[in-house]
Amino acid sequence: MPGPSPGHDQQEREERKVLGGFLALLSAATFAFETATARRGVLTATVAQALAITVPLGVPIFFLVAAAFGSLGTILAFSTEAIVYLALAGVLHFVWGRYCNYRASKAMGANLVAPVQQSNMLVTLALAIWILGEHLNPLRVLGIGLVILGPALTYDRKRRKAADTIAGAPIQIDAHKVFRPNYAEGYLFALLSSTGYGISPVLVRLALEHRGLDSSLGAGLISYVAATVAFALILLLPGQWRHVRALNPGAAKWFAISGVCVCFAQMLRYMALALAPVSVVTPIQRLSLVFRLYFSRIINPDHEVFGGRIIAATVVSLVGALALSASTELVQSVLPLPDWAKTFLNWQWP
C-alpha cells in the first residue's frame, strides 16, 4: 500500500505544532500560578526548604500519571544519550534554575524577576538554531519580538521610595507591610536562573525528537528523578537536613501547592516540546511572565511591585503567541498575498 502523501505529512506536522503551542500556553498559565504560590511560601521560609518539597514531589506525581497513561514502558526505549540529556535537563531546570528563581523571587518579588528572565529565551533559541538545526522565519521573528515586548511593557522603571506620600506629605507606614525589593540580589539570581531555564528545553528536545506524547511523561519522570537525587546529595551537607526539617507548616502548605502545580506545568511543557520546536514552545511559555502579574495581585498583593499597562502587555504577548503558532502555509492559504509577500514569508534563517 502507498504511504502517506507529502501533503499529509506536512499537515500532520503543522497540527502537532499547533497542539504543542496550545499545551505551551497552558503550561505558561500553570507556571504563573506556581510562581505566585512559591513566592508566598518563601516569605517565611528559605529557598532550600522550598526545593525540599517541590523537587521530590515531582517523582510520585509523574510516576502515577505515567503509569495511568501506560507510559512507563517508554523509559526503556530511551537511549543512554537521551537519558543523559533528560537527567541534565532535570538538574539544570529543577535544581539550579529553580533555586536561582526562588532566590530572586525572595529578594525582589516575582513581578520584577519576570522581565529579567526573558533572557533565557535568547539562550534557548540560540542553542536550538545551533544544535537542533531549527530555523527562524518572519512570523517567528515577529512573534518573538511581540512576546518579548509584551512582558517588557509591564516593567515599572520607577522604584519605590522609602517613604510613601499623600499629596506630597510623607506618611507613617508599617515596615512589616511594605515590600522593599533587593534589586542587586534579585537581578543577579534572575540572570543565573536564565541559564538553567534556557538550556534545559534544548536538552529535552534533543531527547524527545521524533517521539510522541507518551514518551514525554517518561522523560519528565527521568528528569525529576535525576533532580531529586542531585538535591538529596545536597541535603547530605552538614546542617542541611536539620534546616529543612525546621520548615513551618504555613510555608509548607504553599510549597505543596506550588510543587503540585509545577509538576503539571512541567508535564504540559514536556508534551509541548515533544510536539513543537523549541523556538515555538519557549517564546509562548514567556506568557507566564504576564499571567503571573494577575496571580500575584490575588495571592501576594502586599509583597510584590506592580506596574501599569498590564492589559496592553497581555494583548501584545497573545498576538505574539499566535504569530509563533501560525504556519506560513496557513497564512498563505487564508490570505490572498502577492508573490513578493509569499517570498518574504518563506524566508528562513539560517
PDB file of N, CA, C and O in Angstrom, residues 48 51 95 99 229-245:
ATOM      1  N   ALA A  48      16.031  26.662  50.216  1.00  0.00           N
ATOM      2  CA  ALA A  48      16.338  25.236  50.382  1.00  0.00           C
ATOM      3  C   ALA A  48      15.117  24.467  50.868  1.00  0.00           C
ATOM      4  O   ALA A  48      14.849  23.342  50.420  1.00  0.00           O
ATOM      5  N   LEU A  51      12.780  23.948  47.879  1.00  0.00           N
ATOM      6  CA  LEU A  51      13.228  22.884  46.986  1.00  0.00           C
ATOM      7  C   LEU A  51      12.995  21.505  47.602  1.00  0.00           C
ATOM      8  O   LEU A  51      12.721  20.537  46.881  1.00  0.00           O
ATOM      9  N   VAL A  95      16.689  22.027  39.814  1.00  0.00           N
ATOM     10  CA  VAL A  95      17.536  22.333  40.973  1.00  0.00           C
ATOM     11  C   VAL A  95      18.206  23.694  40.800  1.00  0.00           C
ATOM     12  O   VAL A  95      17.924  24.640  41.536  1.00  0.00           O
ATOM     13  N   TYR A  99      16.324  26.980  42.070  1.00  0.00           N
ATOM     14  CA  TYR A  99      16.960  27.621  43.227  1.00  0.00           C
ATOM     15  C   TYR A  99      17.184  29.107  42.956  1.00  0.00           C
ATOM     16  O   TYR A  99      16.836  29.967  43.785  1.00  0.00           O
ATOM     17  N   VAL A 229      17.664  13.149  43.094  1.00  0.00           N
ATOM     18  CA  VAL A 229      18.931  12.554  43.544  1.00  0.00           C
ATOM     19  C   VAL A 229      19.975  13.640  43.771  1.00  0.00           C
ATOM     20  O   VAL A 229      20.707  13.630  44.774  1.00  0.00           O
ATOM     21  N   ALA A 230      20.050  14.604  42.847  1.00  0.00           N
ATOM     22  CA  ALA A 230      21.019  15.690  42.987  1.00  0.00           C
ATOM     23  C   ALA A 230      20.744  16.511  44.240  1.00  0.00           C
ATOM     24  O   ALA A 230      21.679  16.875  44.977  1.00  0.00           O
ATOM     25  N   PHE A 231      19.468  16.797  44.496  1.00  0.00           N
ATOM     26  CA  PHE A 231      19.149  17.593  45.678  1.00  0.00           C
ATOM     27  C   PHE A 231      19.370  16.787  46.956  1.00  0.00           C
ATOM     28  O   PHE A 231      19.757  17.337  47.986  1.00  0.00           O
ATOM     29  N   ALA A 232      19.139  15.475  46.904  1.00  0.00           N
ATOM     30  CA  ALA A 232      19.386  14.625  48.064  1.00  0.00           C
ATOM     31  C   ALA A 232      20.858  14.656  48.457  1.00  0.00           C
ATOM     32  O   ALA A 232      21.201  14.625  49.648  1.00  0.00           O
ATOM     33  N   LEU A 233      21.743  14.736  47.462  1.00  0.00           N
ATOM     34  CA  LEU A 233      23.172  14.836  47.753  1.00  0.00           C
ATOM     35  C   LEU A 233      23.494  16.146  48.469  1.00  0.00           C
ATOM     36  O   LEU A 233      24.366  16.193  49.343  1.00  0.00           O
ATOM     37  N   ILE A 234      22.771  17.202  48.104  1.00  0.00           N
ATOM     38  CA  ILE A 234      22.969  18.497  48.777  1.00  0.00           C
ATOM     39  C   ILE A 234      22.546  18.399  50.235  1.00  0.00           C
ATOM     40  O   ILE A 234      23.177  18.986  51.123  1.00  0.00           O
ATOM     41  N   LEU A 235      21.485  17.645  50.518  1.00  0.00           N
ATOM     42  CA  LEU A 235      20.996  17.507  51.895  1.00  0.00           C
ATOM     43  C   LEU A 235      21.980  16.753  52.784  1.00  0.00           C
ATOM     44  O   LEU A 235      21.854  16.784  54.015  1.00  0.00           O
ATOM     45  N   LEU A 236      22.942  16.073  52.186  1.00  0.00           N
ATOM     46  CA  LEU A 236      23.954  15.360  52.970  1.00  0.00           C
ATOM     47  C   LEU A 236      24.972  16.305  53.588  1.00  0.00           C
ATOM     48  O   LEU A 236      25.727  15.909  54.491  1.00  0.00           O
ATOM     49  N   LEU A 237      25.002  17.553  53.117  1.00  0.00           N
ATOM     50  CA  LEU A 237      25.926  18.526  53.687  1.00  0.00           C
ATOM     51  C   LEU A 237      25.543  18.816  55.138  1.00  0.00           C
ATOM     52  O   LEU A 237      24.362  18.759  55.502  1.00  0.00           O
ATOM     53  N   PRO A 238      26.506  19.136  55.984  1.00  0.00           N
ATOM     54  CA  PRO A 238      26.228  19.356  57.415  1.00  0.00           C
ATOM     55  C   PRO A 238      25.159  20.420  57.652  1.00  0.00           C
ATOM     56  O   PRO A 238      25.226  21.518  57.108  1.00  0.00           O
ATOM     57  N   GLY A 239      24.163  20.080  58.447  1.00  0.00           N
ATOM     58  CA  GLY A 239      23.139  21.026  58.867  1.00  0.00           C
ATOM     59  C   GLY A 239      21.987  21.202  57.914  1.00  0.00           C
ATOM     60  O   GLY A 239      20.954  21.791  58.283  1.00  0.00           O
ATOM     61  N   GLN A 240      22.099  20.708  56.656  1.00  0.00           N
ATOM     62  CA  GLN A 240      21.048  20.944  55.663  1.00  0.00           C
ATOM     63  C   GLN A 240      19.759  20.197  55.992  1.00  0.00           C
ATOM     64  O   GLN A 240      18.669  20.744  55.884  1.00  0.00           O
ATOM     65  N   TRP A 241      19.861  18.945  56.392  1.00  0.00           N
ATOM     66  CA  TRP A 241      18.670  18.166  56.700  1.00  0.00           C
ATOM     67  C   TRP A 241      17.935  18.732  57.905  1.00  0.00           C
ATOM     68  O   TRP A 241      16.705  18.832  57.917  1.00  0.00           O
ATOM     69  N   ARG A 242      18.676  19.145  58.920  1.00  0.00           N
ATOM     70  CA  ARG A 242      18.071  19.740  60.107  1.00  0.00           C
ATOM     71  C   ARG A 242      17.381  21.052  59.744  1.00  0.00           C
ATOM     72  O   ARG A 242      16.292  21.364  60.248  1.00  0.00           O
ATOM     73  N   HIS A 243      18.004  21.814  58.871  1.00  0.00           N
ATOM     74  CA  HIS A 243      17.420  23.082  58.446  1.00  0.00           C
ATOM     75  C   HIS A 243      16.105  22.853  57.691  1.00  0.00           C
ATOM     76  O   HIS A 243      15.110  23.554  57.919  1.00  0.00           O
ATOM     77  N   VAL A 244      16.075  21.871  56.807  1.00  0.00           N
ATOM     78  CA  VAL A 244      14.875  21.591  56.026  1.00  0.00           C
ATOM     79  C   VAL A 244      13.730  21.134  56.926  1.00  0.00           C
ATOM     80  O   VAL A 244      12.566  21.506  56.739  1.00  0.00           O
ATOM     81  N   ARG A 245      14.040  20.335  57.937  1.00  0.00           N
ATOM     82  CA  ARG A 245      13.007  19.828  58.831  1.00  0.00           C
ATOM     83  C   ARG A 245      12.399  20.922  59.696  1.00  0.00           C
ATOM     84  O   ARG A 245      11.323  20.733  60.277  1.00  0.00           O
TER      85      ARG A 245
END
